[in-house]
CSV table of C-alpha atoms and ligand atoms in Angstrom, one decimal:
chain,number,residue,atom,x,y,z
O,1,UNK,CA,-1.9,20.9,13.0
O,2,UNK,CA,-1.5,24.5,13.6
O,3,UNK,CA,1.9,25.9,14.9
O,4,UNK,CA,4.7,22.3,14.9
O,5,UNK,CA,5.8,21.2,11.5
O,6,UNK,CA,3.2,19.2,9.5
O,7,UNK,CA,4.1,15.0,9.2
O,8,UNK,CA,3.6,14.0,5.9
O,9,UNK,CA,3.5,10.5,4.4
O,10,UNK,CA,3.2,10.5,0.7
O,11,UNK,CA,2.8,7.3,-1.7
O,12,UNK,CA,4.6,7.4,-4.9
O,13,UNK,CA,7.2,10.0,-3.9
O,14,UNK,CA,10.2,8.9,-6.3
O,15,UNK,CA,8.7,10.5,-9.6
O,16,UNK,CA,5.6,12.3,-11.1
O,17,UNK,CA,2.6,14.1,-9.2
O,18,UNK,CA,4.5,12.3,-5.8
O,19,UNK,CA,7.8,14.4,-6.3
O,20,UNK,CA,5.6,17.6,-6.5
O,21,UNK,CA,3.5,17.0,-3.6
O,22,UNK,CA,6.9,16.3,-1.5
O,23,UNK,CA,8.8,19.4,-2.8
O,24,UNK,CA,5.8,21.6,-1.9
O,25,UNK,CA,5.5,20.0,1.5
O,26,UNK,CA,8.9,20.6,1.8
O,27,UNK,CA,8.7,24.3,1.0
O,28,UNK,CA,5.9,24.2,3.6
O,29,UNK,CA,8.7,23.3,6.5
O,30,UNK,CA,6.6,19.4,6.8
O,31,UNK,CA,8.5,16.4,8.2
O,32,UNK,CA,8.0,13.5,5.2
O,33,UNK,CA,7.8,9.8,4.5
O,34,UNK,CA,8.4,9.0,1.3
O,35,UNK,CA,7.4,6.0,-0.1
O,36,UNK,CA,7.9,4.3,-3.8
O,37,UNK,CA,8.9,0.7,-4.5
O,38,UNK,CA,12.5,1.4,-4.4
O,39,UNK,CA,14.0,3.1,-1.7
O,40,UNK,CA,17.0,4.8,-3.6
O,41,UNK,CA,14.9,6.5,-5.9
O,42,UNK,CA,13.4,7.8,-2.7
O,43,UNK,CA,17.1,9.2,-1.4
O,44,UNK,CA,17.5,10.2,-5.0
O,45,UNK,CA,14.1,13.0,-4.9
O,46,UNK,CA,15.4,14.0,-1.3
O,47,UNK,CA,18.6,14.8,-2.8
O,48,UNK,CA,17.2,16.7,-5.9
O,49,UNK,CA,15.6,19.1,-3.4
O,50,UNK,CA,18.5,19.0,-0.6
O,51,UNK,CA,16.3,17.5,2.1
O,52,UNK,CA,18.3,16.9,5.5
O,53,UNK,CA,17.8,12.9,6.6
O,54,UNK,CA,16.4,15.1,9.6
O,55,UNK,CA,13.4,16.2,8.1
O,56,UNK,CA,13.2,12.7,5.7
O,57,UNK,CA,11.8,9.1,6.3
O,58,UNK,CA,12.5,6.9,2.9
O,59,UNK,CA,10.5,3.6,2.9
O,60,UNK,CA,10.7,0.7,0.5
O,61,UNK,CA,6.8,-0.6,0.1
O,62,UNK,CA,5.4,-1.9,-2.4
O,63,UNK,CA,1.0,-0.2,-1.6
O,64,UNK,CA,-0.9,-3.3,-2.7
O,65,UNK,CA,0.8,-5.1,0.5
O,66,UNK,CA,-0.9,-4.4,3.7
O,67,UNK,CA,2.2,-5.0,5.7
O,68,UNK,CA,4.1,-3.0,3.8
O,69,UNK,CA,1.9,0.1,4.3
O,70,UNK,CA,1.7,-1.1,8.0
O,71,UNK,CA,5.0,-0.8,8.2
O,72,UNK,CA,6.0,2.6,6.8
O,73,UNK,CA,3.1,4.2,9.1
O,74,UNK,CA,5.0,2.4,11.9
O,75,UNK,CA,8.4,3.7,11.0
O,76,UNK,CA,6.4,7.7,11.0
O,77,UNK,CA,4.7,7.0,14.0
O,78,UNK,CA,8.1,5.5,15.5
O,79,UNK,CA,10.1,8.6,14.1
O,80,UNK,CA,7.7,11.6,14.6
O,81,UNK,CA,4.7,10.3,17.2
O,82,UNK,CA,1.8,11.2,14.7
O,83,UNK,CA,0.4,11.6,10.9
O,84,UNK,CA,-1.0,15.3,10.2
O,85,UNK,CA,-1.1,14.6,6.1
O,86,UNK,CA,-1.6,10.9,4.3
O,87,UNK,CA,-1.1,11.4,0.6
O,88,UNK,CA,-2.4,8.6,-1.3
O,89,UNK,CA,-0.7,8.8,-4.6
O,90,UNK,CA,1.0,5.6,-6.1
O,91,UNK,CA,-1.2,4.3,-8.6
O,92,UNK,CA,-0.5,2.4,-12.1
O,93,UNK,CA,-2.3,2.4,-15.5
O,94,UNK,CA,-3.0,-0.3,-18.5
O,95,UNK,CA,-5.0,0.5,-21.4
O,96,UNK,CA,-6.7,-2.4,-23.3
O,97,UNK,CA,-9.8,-3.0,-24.9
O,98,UNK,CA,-12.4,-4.4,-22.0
O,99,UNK,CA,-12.0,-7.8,-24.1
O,100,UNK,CA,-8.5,-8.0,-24.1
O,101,UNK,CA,-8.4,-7.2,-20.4
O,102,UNK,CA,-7.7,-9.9,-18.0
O,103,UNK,CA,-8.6,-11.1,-14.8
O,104,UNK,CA,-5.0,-10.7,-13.7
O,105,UNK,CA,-5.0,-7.3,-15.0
O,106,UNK,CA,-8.1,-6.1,-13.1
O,107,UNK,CA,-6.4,-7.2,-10.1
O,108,UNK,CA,-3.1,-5.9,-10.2
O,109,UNK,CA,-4.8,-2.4,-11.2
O,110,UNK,CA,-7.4,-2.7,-7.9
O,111,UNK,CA,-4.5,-4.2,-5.6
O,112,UNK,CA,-2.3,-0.7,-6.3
O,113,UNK,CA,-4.7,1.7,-7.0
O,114,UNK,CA,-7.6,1.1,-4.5
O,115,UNK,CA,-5.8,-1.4,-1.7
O,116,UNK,CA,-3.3,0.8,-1.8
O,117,UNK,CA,-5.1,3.4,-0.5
O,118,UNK,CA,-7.0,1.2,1.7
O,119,UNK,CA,-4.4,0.0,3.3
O,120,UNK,CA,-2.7,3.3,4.3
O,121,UNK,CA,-5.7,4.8,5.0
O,122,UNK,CA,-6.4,2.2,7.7
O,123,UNK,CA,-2.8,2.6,9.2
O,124,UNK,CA,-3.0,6.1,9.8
O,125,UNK,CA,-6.6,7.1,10.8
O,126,UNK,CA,-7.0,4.9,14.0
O,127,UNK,CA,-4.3,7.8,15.3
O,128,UNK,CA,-5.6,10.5,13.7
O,129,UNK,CA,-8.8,9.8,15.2
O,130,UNK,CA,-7.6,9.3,19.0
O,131,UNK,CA,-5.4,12.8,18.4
O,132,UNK,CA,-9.0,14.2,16.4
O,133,UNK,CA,-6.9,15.8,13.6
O,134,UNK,CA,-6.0,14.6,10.6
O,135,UNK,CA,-5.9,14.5,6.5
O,136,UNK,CA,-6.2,12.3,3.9
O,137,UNK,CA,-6.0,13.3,0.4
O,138,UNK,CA,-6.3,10.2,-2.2
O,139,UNK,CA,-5.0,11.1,-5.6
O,140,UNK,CA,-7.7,9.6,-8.0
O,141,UNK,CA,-8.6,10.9,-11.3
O,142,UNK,CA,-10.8,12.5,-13.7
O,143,UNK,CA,-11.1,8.5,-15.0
O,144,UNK,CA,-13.0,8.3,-11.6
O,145,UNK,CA,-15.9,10.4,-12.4
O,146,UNK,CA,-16.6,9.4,-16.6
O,147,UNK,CA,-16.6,6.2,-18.7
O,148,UNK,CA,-13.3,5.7,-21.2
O,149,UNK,CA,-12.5,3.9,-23.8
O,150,UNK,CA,-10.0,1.0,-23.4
O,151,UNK,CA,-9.4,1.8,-20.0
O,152,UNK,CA,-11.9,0.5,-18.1
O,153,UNK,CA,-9.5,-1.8,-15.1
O,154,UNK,CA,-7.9,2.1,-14.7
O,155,UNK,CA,-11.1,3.8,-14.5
O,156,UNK,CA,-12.6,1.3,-12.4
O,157,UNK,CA,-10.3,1.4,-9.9
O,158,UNK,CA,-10.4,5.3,-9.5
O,159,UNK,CA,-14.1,5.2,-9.7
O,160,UNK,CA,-13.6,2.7,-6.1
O,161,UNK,CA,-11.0,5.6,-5.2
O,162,UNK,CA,-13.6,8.4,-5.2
O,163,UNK,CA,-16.1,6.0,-3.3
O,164,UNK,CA,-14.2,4.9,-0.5
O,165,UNK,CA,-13.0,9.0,-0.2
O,166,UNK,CA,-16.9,9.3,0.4
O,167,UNK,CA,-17.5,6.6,2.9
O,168,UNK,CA,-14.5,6.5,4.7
O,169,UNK,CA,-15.3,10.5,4.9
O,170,UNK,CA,-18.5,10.2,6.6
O,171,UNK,CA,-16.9,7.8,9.2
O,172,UNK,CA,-13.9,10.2,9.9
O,173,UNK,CA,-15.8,13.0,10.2
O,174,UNK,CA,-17.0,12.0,13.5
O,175,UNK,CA,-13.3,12.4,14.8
O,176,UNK,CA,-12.7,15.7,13.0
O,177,UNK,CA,-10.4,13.9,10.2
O,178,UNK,CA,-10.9,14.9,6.7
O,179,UNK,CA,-10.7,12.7,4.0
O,180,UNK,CA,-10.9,14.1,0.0
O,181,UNK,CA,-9.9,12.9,-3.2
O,182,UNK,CA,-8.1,14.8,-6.1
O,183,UNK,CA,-9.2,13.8,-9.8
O,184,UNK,CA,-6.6,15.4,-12.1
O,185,UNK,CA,-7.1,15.3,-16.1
O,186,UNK,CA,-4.4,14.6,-18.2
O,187,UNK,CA,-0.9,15.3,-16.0
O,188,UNK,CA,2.7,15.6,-17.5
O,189,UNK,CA,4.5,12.9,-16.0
O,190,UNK,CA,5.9,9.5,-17.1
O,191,UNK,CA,2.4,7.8,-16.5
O,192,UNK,CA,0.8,10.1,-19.1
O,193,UNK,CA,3.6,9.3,-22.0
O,194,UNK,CA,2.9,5.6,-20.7
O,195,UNK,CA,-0.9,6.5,-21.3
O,196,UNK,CA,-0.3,8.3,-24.7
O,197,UNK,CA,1.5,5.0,-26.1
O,198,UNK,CA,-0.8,2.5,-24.6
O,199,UNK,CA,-4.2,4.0,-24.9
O,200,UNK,CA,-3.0,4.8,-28.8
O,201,UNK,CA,-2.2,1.3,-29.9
O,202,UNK,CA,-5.3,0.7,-27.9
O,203,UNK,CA,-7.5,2.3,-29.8
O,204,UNK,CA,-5.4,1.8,-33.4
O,205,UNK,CA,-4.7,5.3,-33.9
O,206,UNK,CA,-0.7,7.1,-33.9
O,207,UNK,CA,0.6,8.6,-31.0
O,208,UNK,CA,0.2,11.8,-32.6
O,209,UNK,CA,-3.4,11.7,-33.6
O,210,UNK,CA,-4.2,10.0,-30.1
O,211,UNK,CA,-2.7,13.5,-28.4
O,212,UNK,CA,-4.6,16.1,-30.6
O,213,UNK,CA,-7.5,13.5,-29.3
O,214,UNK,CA,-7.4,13.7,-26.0
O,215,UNK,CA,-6.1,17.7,-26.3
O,216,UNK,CA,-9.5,17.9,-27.8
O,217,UNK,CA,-11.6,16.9,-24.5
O,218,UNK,CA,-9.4,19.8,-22.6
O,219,UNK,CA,-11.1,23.2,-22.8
O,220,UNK,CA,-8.0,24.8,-21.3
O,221,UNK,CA,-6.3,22.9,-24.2
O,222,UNK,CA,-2.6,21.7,-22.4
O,223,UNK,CA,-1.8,18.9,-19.5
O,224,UNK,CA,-1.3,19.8,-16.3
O,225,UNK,CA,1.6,20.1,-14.5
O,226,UNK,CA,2.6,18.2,-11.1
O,227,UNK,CA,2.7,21.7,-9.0
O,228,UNK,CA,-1.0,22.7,-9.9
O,229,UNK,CA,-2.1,19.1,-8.3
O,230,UNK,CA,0.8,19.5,-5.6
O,231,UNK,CA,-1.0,23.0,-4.5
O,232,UNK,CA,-4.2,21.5,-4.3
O,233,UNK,CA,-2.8,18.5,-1.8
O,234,UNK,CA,-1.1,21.1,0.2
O,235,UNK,CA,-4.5,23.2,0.6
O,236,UNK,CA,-6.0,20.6,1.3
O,237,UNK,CA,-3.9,19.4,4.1
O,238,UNK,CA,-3.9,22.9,5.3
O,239,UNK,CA,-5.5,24.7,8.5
O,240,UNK,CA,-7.9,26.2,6.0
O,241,UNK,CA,-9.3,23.7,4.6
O,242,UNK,CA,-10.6,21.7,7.7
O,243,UNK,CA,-14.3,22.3,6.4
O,244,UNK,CA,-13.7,20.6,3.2
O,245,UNK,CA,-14.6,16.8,3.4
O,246,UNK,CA,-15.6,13.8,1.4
O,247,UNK,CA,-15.0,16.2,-1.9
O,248,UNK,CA,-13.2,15.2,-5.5
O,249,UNK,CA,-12.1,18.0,-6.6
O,250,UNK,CA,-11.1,18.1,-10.2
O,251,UNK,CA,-7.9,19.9,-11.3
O,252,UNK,CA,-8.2,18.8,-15.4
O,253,UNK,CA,-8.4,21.9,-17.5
O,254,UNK,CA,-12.4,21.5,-17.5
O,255,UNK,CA,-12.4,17.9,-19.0
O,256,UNK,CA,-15.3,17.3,-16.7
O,257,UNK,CA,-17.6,20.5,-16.4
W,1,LIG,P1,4.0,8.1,-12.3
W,1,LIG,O1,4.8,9.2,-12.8
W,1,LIG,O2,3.9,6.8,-13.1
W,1,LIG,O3,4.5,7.7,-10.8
W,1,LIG,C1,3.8,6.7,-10.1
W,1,LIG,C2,4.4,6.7,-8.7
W,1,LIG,O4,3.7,5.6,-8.0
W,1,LIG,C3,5.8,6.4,-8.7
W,1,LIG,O5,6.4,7.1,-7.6
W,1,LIG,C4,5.9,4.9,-8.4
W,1,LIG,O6,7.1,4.6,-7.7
W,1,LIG,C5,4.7,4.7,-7.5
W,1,LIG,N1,4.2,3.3,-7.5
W,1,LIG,C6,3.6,2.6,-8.5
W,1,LIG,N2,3.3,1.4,-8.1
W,1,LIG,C7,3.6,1.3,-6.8
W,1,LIG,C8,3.5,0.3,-5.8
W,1,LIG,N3,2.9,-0.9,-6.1
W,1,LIG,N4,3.9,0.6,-4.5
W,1,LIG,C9,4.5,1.8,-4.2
W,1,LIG,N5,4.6,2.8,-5.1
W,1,LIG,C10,4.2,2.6,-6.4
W,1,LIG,O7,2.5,8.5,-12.1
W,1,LIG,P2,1.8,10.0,-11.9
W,1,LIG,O8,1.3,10.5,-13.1
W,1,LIG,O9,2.7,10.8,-11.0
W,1,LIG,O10,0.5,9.5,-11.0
W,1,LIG,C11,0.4,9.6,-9.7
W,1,LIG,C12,-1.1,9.4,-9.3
W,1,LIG,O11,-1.9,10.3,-10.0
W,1,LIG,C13,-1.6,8.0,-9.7
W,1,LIG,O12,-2.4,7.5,-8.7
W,1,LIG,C14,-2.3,8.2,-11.0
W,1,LIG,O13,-3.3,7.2,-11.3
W,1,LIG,C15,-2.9,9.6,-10.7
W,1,LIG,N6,-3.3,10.3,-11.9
W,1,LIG,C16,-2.3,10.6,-12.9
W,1,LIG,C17,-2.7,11.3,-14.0
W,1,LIG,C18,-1.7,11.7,-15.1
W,1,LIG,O14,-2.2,12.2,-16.1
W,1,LIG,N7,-0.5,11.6,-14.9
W,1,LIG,C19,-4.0,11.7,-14.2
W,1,LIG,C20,-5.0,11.4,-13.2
W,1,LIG,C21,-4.6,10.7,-12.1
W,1,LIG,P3,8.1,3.4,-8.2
W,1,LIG,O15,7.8,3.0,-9.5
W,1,LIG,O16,9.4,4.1,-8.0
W,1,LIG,O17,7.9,2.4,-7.1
């Protein structure tokens, strides 16, 4: 990983903690492969940050499909010969009380959030491993470490993210590929305003009184922004950070202390 340009394939790359992580790989020099569900959206972000189709693959996949993910590891691979970085960070979110939660809705939460990762995971390490160098950096959550209210398909699913990270870790590890999960709090983005409305009707209060809520369970009393998780999935897909595996670190403000 030292010295050639970085090859980076990041999940969720058209809005959100995604964007970030691809305009701080970018700044880094990285060769990326962006993938979100709609490929324009993907030329879109590029464009935003002036990326040259040079230094840009843009896939179509939608994560919960194994072939999918296959394929957009065998477009890098195809394009660049190898995976330095895999950042697993599409992911959805539904808030509902556990009763009101269906089967359905468990699934479709598990299918992207947890296959997703699963799936990419298992396209890119079996190279990784033959070059012995690699990083994988799943984007889970602070809903991955605690219980919450009216959110339990979300937090369930994360809570599977930060297990794999550890298992998957201990089996990488023998072929000197990393493997660490991220568990941000609360992050500005467009799932978090999704979050604010859902989890509020959820729990019957108004958006308003929902936000002083959960600004409550913050000591450092504000959301996060994209960069300050972006940072962190650079570092760790950094040279320096080669001793650091099987972690979930938490980036939240000191929700969970
Ligand atoms: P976001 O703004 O809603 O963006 C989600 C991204 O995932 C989009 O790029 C979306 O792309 C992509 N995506 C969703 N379903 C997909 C699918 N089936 N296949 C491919 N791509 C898919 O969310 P975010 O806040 O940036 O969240 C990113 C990650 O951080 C998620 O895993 C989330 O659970 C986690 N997280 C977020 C927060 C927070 O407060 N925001 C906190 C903790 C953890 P398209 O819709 O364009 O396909």
């Amino acid at each position: 990983m030292s010295g050639e340009q970085r090859v980076v394939v990041v999940t969720g790359a058209s809005r959100g903690i995604g964007k970030a992580v691809v305009q701080a790989y970018a700044r880094e020099g990285a060769l990326i492969t962006l993938v979100a569900t709609r490929e324009q959206s993907l030329h879109q972000v590029c464009a935003e940050f002036g990326l040259s189709q040079e230094r840009v693959l843009c896939v179509a996949a939608d994560v919960s499909q194994v072939a999918d993910c296959q394929n957009a590891v065998q477009q890098t691979l195809a394009r660049w010969g190898r995976v330095d970085v895999l950042v697993n960070n599409a992911g959805i979110y539904h808030a509902a009380p556990f009763l009101q939660h269906s089967p359905q809705d468990f699934q479709r939460l598990l299918d992207v959030n947890l296959f997703g990762v699963m799936h990419f995971m298992q396209a890119c390490l079996p190279s990784m491993q033959s070059r012995r160098s690699g990083a994988i950096i799943n984007i889970a959550s602070t809903a991955g470490k605690w219980g919450s209210r009216n959110q339990s398909a979300y937090n369930t699913s994360k809570h599977a993210v930060v297990g794999l990270t550890r298992c998957v870790a201990l089996e990488a590890s023998a072929h000197q590929v990393t493997v660490n999960a991220i568990c941000p709090g609360f992050v500005q983005t467009d799932m978090v305003d999704e979050l604010k409305n859902q989890a509020a009707q959820a729990a019957g209060a108004s958006v308003d009184e929902f936000v002083k809520a959960m600004l409550a369970r913050v000591p450092l009393g504000r959301l996060m922004q994209p960069a300050e998780i972006a940072a962190m999935a650079v570092y760790l897909g950094s040279a320096d950070a080669r001793g650091i595996t099987g972690q979930s670190l938490h980036i939240d403000g000191g929700m969970v202390l």
